[in-house]
Amino acid sequence: MAVIKEAGAFSFSWSDAVGLSCWRNRIGLRGIDVRSSFLKPAKAKKVFSIASLTTSRAAISGENILQMEATVGKNIVWHKSSVEKFDREELLKQKGCVIWVTGLSGSGKSTLACALSRGLHSRGKLTYILDGDNVRHGLNSDLSFKAEDRAENIRRIGEVAKLFADAGIICIASLISPYRKDRDACRALMPEGDFIEVFLDVPLELCEARDPKGLYKLARSGKIKGFTGISAPYEPPVNCEIVLQQKVGDCVSPCVMAETVISYLEEKGYLQA
Ligand SMILES: Nc1ncnc2c1ncn2[C@@H]1O[C@H](COP(=O)(O)OS(=O)(=O)O)[C@@H](OP(=O)(O)O)[C@H]1O
Ligand SMILES: Nc1ncnc2c1ncn2[C@@H]1O[C@H](COP(=O)(O)OP(=O)(O)O)[C@@H](O)[C@H]1O
């Protein structure tokens, strides 16, 4: 029978044929709908909402539980390591998370990602940048810019970013990610709070004036089809953690913007174990 039982203040064990042998201490369940019905259909859905355990840092997200459901029927079993995220975070003196930088082409995503990485590095924090352009040179080189391929690009980067965060690293993903639902799907992969969406709110007019790669010009002349902001949509976030605004004639420097993000991380406790 699927059981999540409390065996001490921060300790749970989940014994079951799924082979999720032992979610021992330090696992936080933050308002999560933990389903046991896939294990014993007759059993009622268990809902655990243990908001008080927010001091505990590794969390099972609802999405993870659903993924487990999906893999159970395929003889794929989660193998648990004796070294967990928590242990890696202690070693690194930081908390793993994903900083997701979204915005139009030319809005300054890569520039911000570099400034942020540099700022955190100089504070002794381990970061890694997943830049859309760069990842499309390798892992995602098979993908185009049509909506389905962008969705797949974002999904893969979301999954990789999640692994980096699990490694205890502050992962900075900078990609246009124009569709809200694709970004939200990446957010859903992460424990609550660990997905920090940063919107570079820069008018198209300014991005187009910058046009460092000449792509807007090509898009305007019809040489690039489906270019974000010109002939393909960009859906701005509605409820993101940080908005960094720039206007024509009023640009904030990348270092100042990076400091805003670093202050957020500091305030939320991500820069300590
Ligand atoms: N059609 C079209 N639309 C938008 N962007 C295009 C397109 N074709 C090529 N490029 C270049 O690809 C970079 C965007 O890649 P991303 O992986 O970030 O895009 S997405 O998240 O999948 O939408 C983007 O890089 P940035 O300018 O750094 O954003 C462009 O240089
Ligand atoms: N905060 C800023 N102020 C002024 N110019 C900027 C700023 N951030 C980026 N830029 C410039 O804008 C252009 C596009 O920046 P980039 O980081 O490549 O954008 P993206 O990755 O979103 O396409 C570059 O020429 C860069 O130097």
Coordinates of C-alpha atoms and ligand atoms in Angstrom, one line a residue:
M1 CA 0.0 0.0 0.0
A2 CA 1.3 3.5 -0.8
V3 CA 1.9 5.2 2.4
I4 CA 3.6 8.4 3.2
K5 CA 4.0 8.4 6.9
E6 CA 5.5 10.9 9.2
A7 CA 8.2 9.4 11.3
G8 CA 9.6 12.4 13.0
A9 CA 9.5 16.1 12.4
F10 CA 11.1 16.0 8.9
S11 CA 11.1 12.4 8.0
F12 CA 8.8 10.4 5.6
S13 CA 9.0 7.0 4.2
W14 CA 7.1 5.8 1.2
S15 CA 7.2 2.0 1.0
D16 CA 5.7 0.6 -2.1
A17 CA 6.1 -1.7 -5.1
V18 CA 7.0 1.4 -7.2
G19 CA 10.5 1.0 -5.9
L20 CA 10.7 4.5 -4.5
S21 CA 12.4 2.8 -1.7
C22 CA 13.1 5.5 0.7
W23 CA 12.3 9.2 0.6
R24 CA 14.1 9.6 3.9
N25 CA 14.4 12.8 5.9
R26 CA 14.7 16.2 4.4
I27 CA 11.9 15.8 1.8
G28 CA 9.5 18.6 1.9
L29 CA 5.9 18.4 0.7
R30 CA 4.6 21.9 0.1
G31 CA 1.0 21.8 -0.6
I32 CA 1.4 18.9 -2.9
D33 CA -1.3 16.6 -4.1
V34 CA 0.3 13.2 -3.5
R35 CA -1.6 10.6 -5.4
S36 CA -1.6 7.0 -4.3
S37 CA -4.5 6.0 -6.5
F38 CA -2.2 4.8 -9.3
L39 CA -0.8 2.2 -6.9
K40 CA -4.1 1.0 -5.5
P41 CA -6.9 2.3 -7.5
A42 CA -9.3 1.5 -4.7
K43 CA -7.5 3.8 -2.3
A44 CA -8.7 7.3 -2.0
K45 CA -6.4 10.1 -3.2
K46 CA -4.3 11.4 -0.3
V47 CA -3.7 15.1 -0.1
F48 CA -0.8 16.2 2.0
S49 CA -0.4 19.9 2.6
I50 CA 2.4 20.3 5.0
A51 CA 3.2 23.9 4.5
S52 CA 5.1 24.1 7.8
L53 CA 7.9 22.0 6.3
T54 CA 9.2 24.8 4.2
T55 CA 12.6 24.6 5.9
S56 CA 13.1 21.3 4.2
R57 CA 14.5 21.9 0.8
A58 CA 14.1 18.9 -1.5
A59 CA 10.5 18.8 -2.6
I60 CA 8.5 16.4 -4.7
S61 CA 6.5 18.5 -7.1
G62 CA 3.0 17.5 -8.3
E63 CA 4.5 17.1 -11.8
N64 CA 7.1 14.6 -10.5
I65 CA 4.4 12.5 -9.0
L66 CA 2.6 12.5 -12.3
Q67 CA 5.8 11.5 -14.1
M68 CA 6.2 8.7 -11.6
E69 CA 2.7 7.6 -12.5
A70 CA 3.5 7.7 -16.2
T71 CA 6.7 5.6 -15.8
V72 CA 5.3 3.0 -13.4
G73 CA 3.7 1.0 -16.2
K74 CA 6.9 0.9 -18.2
N75 CA 9.1 -1.0 -15.7
I76 CA 11.1 2.1 -15.1
V77 CA 12.0 2.7 -11.5
W78 CA 13.4 5.8 -9.8
H79 CA 16.9 5.0 -8.4
K80 CA 17.7 7.1 -5.4
S81 CA 21.2 8.2 -4.5
S82 CA 22.6 8.4 -1.0
V83 CA 23.9 11.8 -1.8
E84 CA 20.9 14.2 -2.2
K85 CA 20.3 17.7 -3.3
F86 CA 20.5 18.9 0.2
D87 CA 24.0 17.4 0.7
R88 CA 25.2 19.1 -2.5
E89 CA 23.8 22.4 -1.4
E90 CA 25.5 22.1 2.0
L91 CA 28.8 21.6 0.1
L92 CA 28.2 24.5 -2.2
K93 CA 26.7 26.8 0.5
Q94 CA 23.9 27.8 -1.8
K95 CA 20.5 26.5 -3.0
G96 CA 19.9 25.1 -6.4
C97 CA 17.3 26.9 -8.5
V98 CA 16.4 28.0 -12.0
I99 CA 16.5 31.7 -13.0
W100 CA 14.4 31.8 -16.2
V101 CA 15.1 34.9 -18.3
T102 CA 12.5 35.5 -21.0
G103 CA 12.1 38.4 -23.5
L104 CA 12.3 39.3 -27.1
S105 CA 15.3 38.8 -29.2
G106 CA 17.7 41.7 -28.4
S107 CA 16.1 42.5 -25.1
G108 CA 19.4 41.7 -23.3
K109 CA 18.8 38.1 -22.0
S110 CA 22.3 36.8 -22.8
T111 CA 23.9 40.0 -21.5
L112 CA 21.9 39.8 -18.2
A113 CA 22.7 36.1 -17.9
C114 CA 26.5 36.8 -18.2
A115 CA 26.3 39.7 -15.8
L116 CA 24.4 37.6 -13.3
S117 CA 26.7 34.7 -13.6
R118 CA 29.7 36.9 -13.2
G119 CA 28.1 38.7 -10.1
L120 CA 27.3 35.4 -8.4
H121 CA 30.7 33.9 -9.3
S122 CA 32.5 36.7 -7.7
R123 CA 30.4 36.0 -4.5
G124 CA 31.6 32.4 -4.6
K125 CA 28.4 30.9 -6.1
L126 CA 28.3 28.2 -8.7
T127 CA 26.1 29.0 -11.7
Y128 CA 25.6 27.7 -15.2
I129 CA 24.0 29.4 -18.2
L130 CA 21.7 27.6 -20.6
D131 CA 21.4 30.1 -23.4
G132 CA 18.8 29.3 -26.1
D133 CA 21.2 30.2 -28.9
N134 CA 23.9 28.0 -27.5
V135 CA 21.8 25.0 -26.7
R136 CA 20.5 25.2 -30.2
H137 CA 24.0 24.5 -31.4
G138 CA 24.0 21.0 -29.8
L139 CA 21.2 19.3 -27.8
N140 CA 18.5 21.3 -29.7
S141 CA 20.1 21.5 -33.1
D142 CA 17.3 19.4 -34.6
L143 CA 14.7 22.0 -33.7
S144 CA 13.3 24.9 -35.8
F145 CA 11.4 28.0 -34.7
K146 CA 7.9 26.7 -35.4
A147 CA 5.7 26.7 -32.3
E148 CA 6.0 22.9 -31.7
D149 CA 9.7 23.0 -32.0
R150 CA 10.0 26.0 -29.7
A151 CA 7.8 24.1 -27.2
E152 CA 10.2 21.2 -27.4
N153 CA 13.2 23.5 -27.1
I154 CA 11.8 25.0 -23.9
R155 CA 10.8 21.6 -22.5
R156 CA 14.2 20.2 -22.9
I157 CA 15.9 23.2 -21.5
G158 CA 13.4 23.1 -18.6
E159 CA 14.4 19.5 -17.9
V160 CA 18.1 20.2 -18.1
A161 CA 17.7 23.3 -15.9
K162 CA 15.9 21.1 -13.4
L163 CA 18.9 18.7 -13.3
F164 CA 21.3 21.6 -12.8
A165 CA 19.2 22.9 -9.9
D166 CA 19.1 19.4 -8.4
A167 CA 22.9 19.4 -8.6
G168 CA 22.7 22.5 -6.3
I169 CA 23.7 24.9 -9.1
I170 CA 22.0 28.3 -9.8
C171 CA 21.0 27.6 -13.3
I172 CA 20.3 30.6 -15.5
A173 CA 18.2 29.7 -18.6
S174 CA 18.0 32.6 -21.1
L175 CA 15.8 32.0 -24.0
I176 CA 13.0 33.8 -25.7
S177 CA 10.4 31.2 -24.6
P178 CA 7.6 33.2 -26.1
Y179 CA 4.7 31.0 -25.0
R180 CA 3.3 31.3 -21.5
K181 CA 2.2 27.7 -21.3
D182 CA 5.6 26.4 -22.2
R183 CA 7.3 28.6 -19.4
D184 CA 4.6 27.5 -17.0
A185 CA 5.2 23.9 -17.8
C186 CA 8.9 24.4 -16.8
R187 CA 7.8 26.1 -13.6
A188 CA 5.7 23.1 -12.8
L189 CA 8.7 20.8 -13.0
M190 CA 10.3 22.6 -10.0
P191 CA 9.6 22.8 -6.3
E192 CA 7.7 25.9 -5.4
G193 CA 9.9 29.0 -5.3
D194 CA 12.8 27.4 -7.1
F195 CA 11.7 28.7 -10.5
I196 CA 12.4 32.4 -10.7
E197 CA 11.0 34.0 -13.9
V198 CA 12.7 37.2 -14.9
F199 CA 11.0 39.2 -17.7
L200 CA 13.1 41.6 -19.7
D201 CA 10.4 44.1 -20.5
V202 CA 11.9 45.9 -23.4
P203 CA 9.8 47.5 -26.2
L204 CA 10.1 45.9 -29.6
E205 CA 11.1 49.2 -31.0
L206 CA 14.2 49.2 -28.8
C207 CA 15.1 45.6 -29.5
E208 CA 14.7 46.3 -33.2
A209 CA 16.9 49.4 -33.0
R210 CA 19.6 47.3 -31.4
D211 CA 19.4 44.4 -33.8
P212 CA 22.9 43.1 -33.0
K213 CA 22.6 40.1 -35.4
G214 CA 20.6 41.9 -38.1
L215 CA 17.8 39.4 -37.7
Y216 CA 15.0 42.0 -37.3
K217 CA 16.1 43.5 -40.6
L218 CA 15.9 40.1 -42.2
A219 CA 12.5 39.4 -40.6
R220 CA 11.1 42.8 -41.8
S221 CA 12.2 42.0 -45.3
G222 CA 10.5 38.6 -45.1
K223 CA 13.8 36.7 -45.3
I224 CA 13.1 35.1 -41.9
K225 CA 9.6 33.8 -41.4
G226 CA 8.0 33.5 -38.0
F227 CA 10.3 35.9 -36.2
T228 CA 9.3 36.6 -32.6
G229 CA 7.7 40.0 -32.2
I230 CA 7.4 40.6 -36.0
S231 CA 5.7 37.5 -37.4
A232 CA 5.4 35.2 -34.4
P233 CA 3.9 36.0 -31.0
Y234 CA 5.5 36.8 -27.7
E235 CA 3.3 36.4 -24.6
P236 CA 4.6 38.4 -21.7
P237 CA 4.5 36.8 -18.2
V238 CA 1.5 37.8 -16.1
N239 CA 2.8 36.9 -12.7
C240 CA 6.6 36.5 -12.8
E241 CA 9.0 37.0 -9.9
I242 CA 11.0 39.9 -11.4
V243 CA 10.3 42.4 -14.2
L244 CA 13.3 44.4 -15.5
Q245 CA 12.0 47.2 -17.6
Q246 CA 13.9 49.3 -20.1
K247 CA 12.7 52.1 -22.2
V248 CA 14.0 53.9 -25.2
G249 CA 16.5 56.4 -23.9
D250 CA 16.3 54.9 -20.4
C251 CA 18.4 51.7 -20.2
V252 CA 19.4 50.2 -16.9
S253 CA 22.9 48.8 -17.0
P254 CA 23.2 45.0 -17.1
C255 CA 25.2 45.0 -13.8
V256 CA 22.4 47.0 -12.0
M257 CA 19.8 44.5 -13.4
A258 CA 22.0 41.6 -12.2
E259 CA 22.2 43.1 -8.8
T260 CA 18.4 43.3 -8.6
V261 CA 18.2 39.5 -9.3
I262 CA 21.0 38.8 -6.8
S263 CA 19.2 40.8 -4.1
Y264 CA 16.1 38.7 -4.7
L265 CA 18.2 35.5 -4.4
E266 CA 19.7 36.8 -1.2
E267 CA 16.4 37.7 0.3
K268 CA 14.9 34.3 -0.5
G269 CA 17.8 32.5 1.0
Y270 CA 19.3 31.0 -2.2
L271 CA 22.8 32.2 -1.5
Q272 CA 23.2 30.2 1.6
A273 CA 22.9 26.4 2.4
Ligands
LIG1 N1 12.3 33.0 -36.1 C1 13.0 33.3 -35.0 N2 12.5 33.9 -33.9 C2 13.2 34.2 -32.9 N3 14.6 34.1 -32.8 C3 15.2 33.5 -33.9 C4 14.5 33.1 -35.0 N4 15.3 32.6 -35.9 C5 16.5 32.7 -35.3 N5 16.5 33.2 -34.1 C6 17.6 33.3 -33.2 O1 17.5 32.3 -32.3 C7 17.5 32.8 -30.9 C8 16.3 32.3 -30.1 O2 16.4 31.0 -29.7 P1 15.6 30.6 -28.5 O3 16.0 29.1 -28.3 O4 15.9 31.5 -27.3 O5 14.1 30.7 -29.0 S1 12.8 30.0 -28.4 O6 12.8 30.2 -26.9 O7 12.7 28.7 -28.8 O8 11.7 30.8 -29.0 C9 17.5 34.3 -31.0 O9 18.5 34.7 -30.1 P2 18.3 36.0 -29.2 O10 18.4 37.1 -30.1 O11 19.5 35.9 -28.3 O12 17.0 35.9 -28.5 C10 17.8 34.6 -32.5 O13 19.1 35.0 -32.6
LIG2 N1 21.0 46.8 -20.2 C1 21.4 47.1 -21.4 N2 21.6 48.4 -21.8 C2 22.0 48.7 -23.0 N3 22.2 47.7 -24.0 C3 22.1 46.5 -23.7 C4 21.6 46.0 -22.4 N4 21.6 44.7 -22.4 C5 21.9 44.3 -23.6 N5 22.2 45.3 -24.4 C6 22.6 45.3 -25.8 O1 21.5 44.8 -26.6 C7 21.9 43.9 -27.5 C8 21.2 42.6 -27.4 O2 21.6 42.0 -26.2 P1 21.6 40.4 -26.0 O3 22.0 40.1 -24.6 O4 22.3 39.7 -27.1 O5 20.0 40.1 -26.1 P2 19.2 38.8 -26.3 O6 20.0 37.7 -25.7 O7 17.9 39.0 -25.6 O8 19.0 38.6 -27.8 C9 23.4 43.7 -27.4 O9 24.0 44.6 -28.4 C10 23.7 44.2 -26.0 O10 25.0 44.8 -25.9

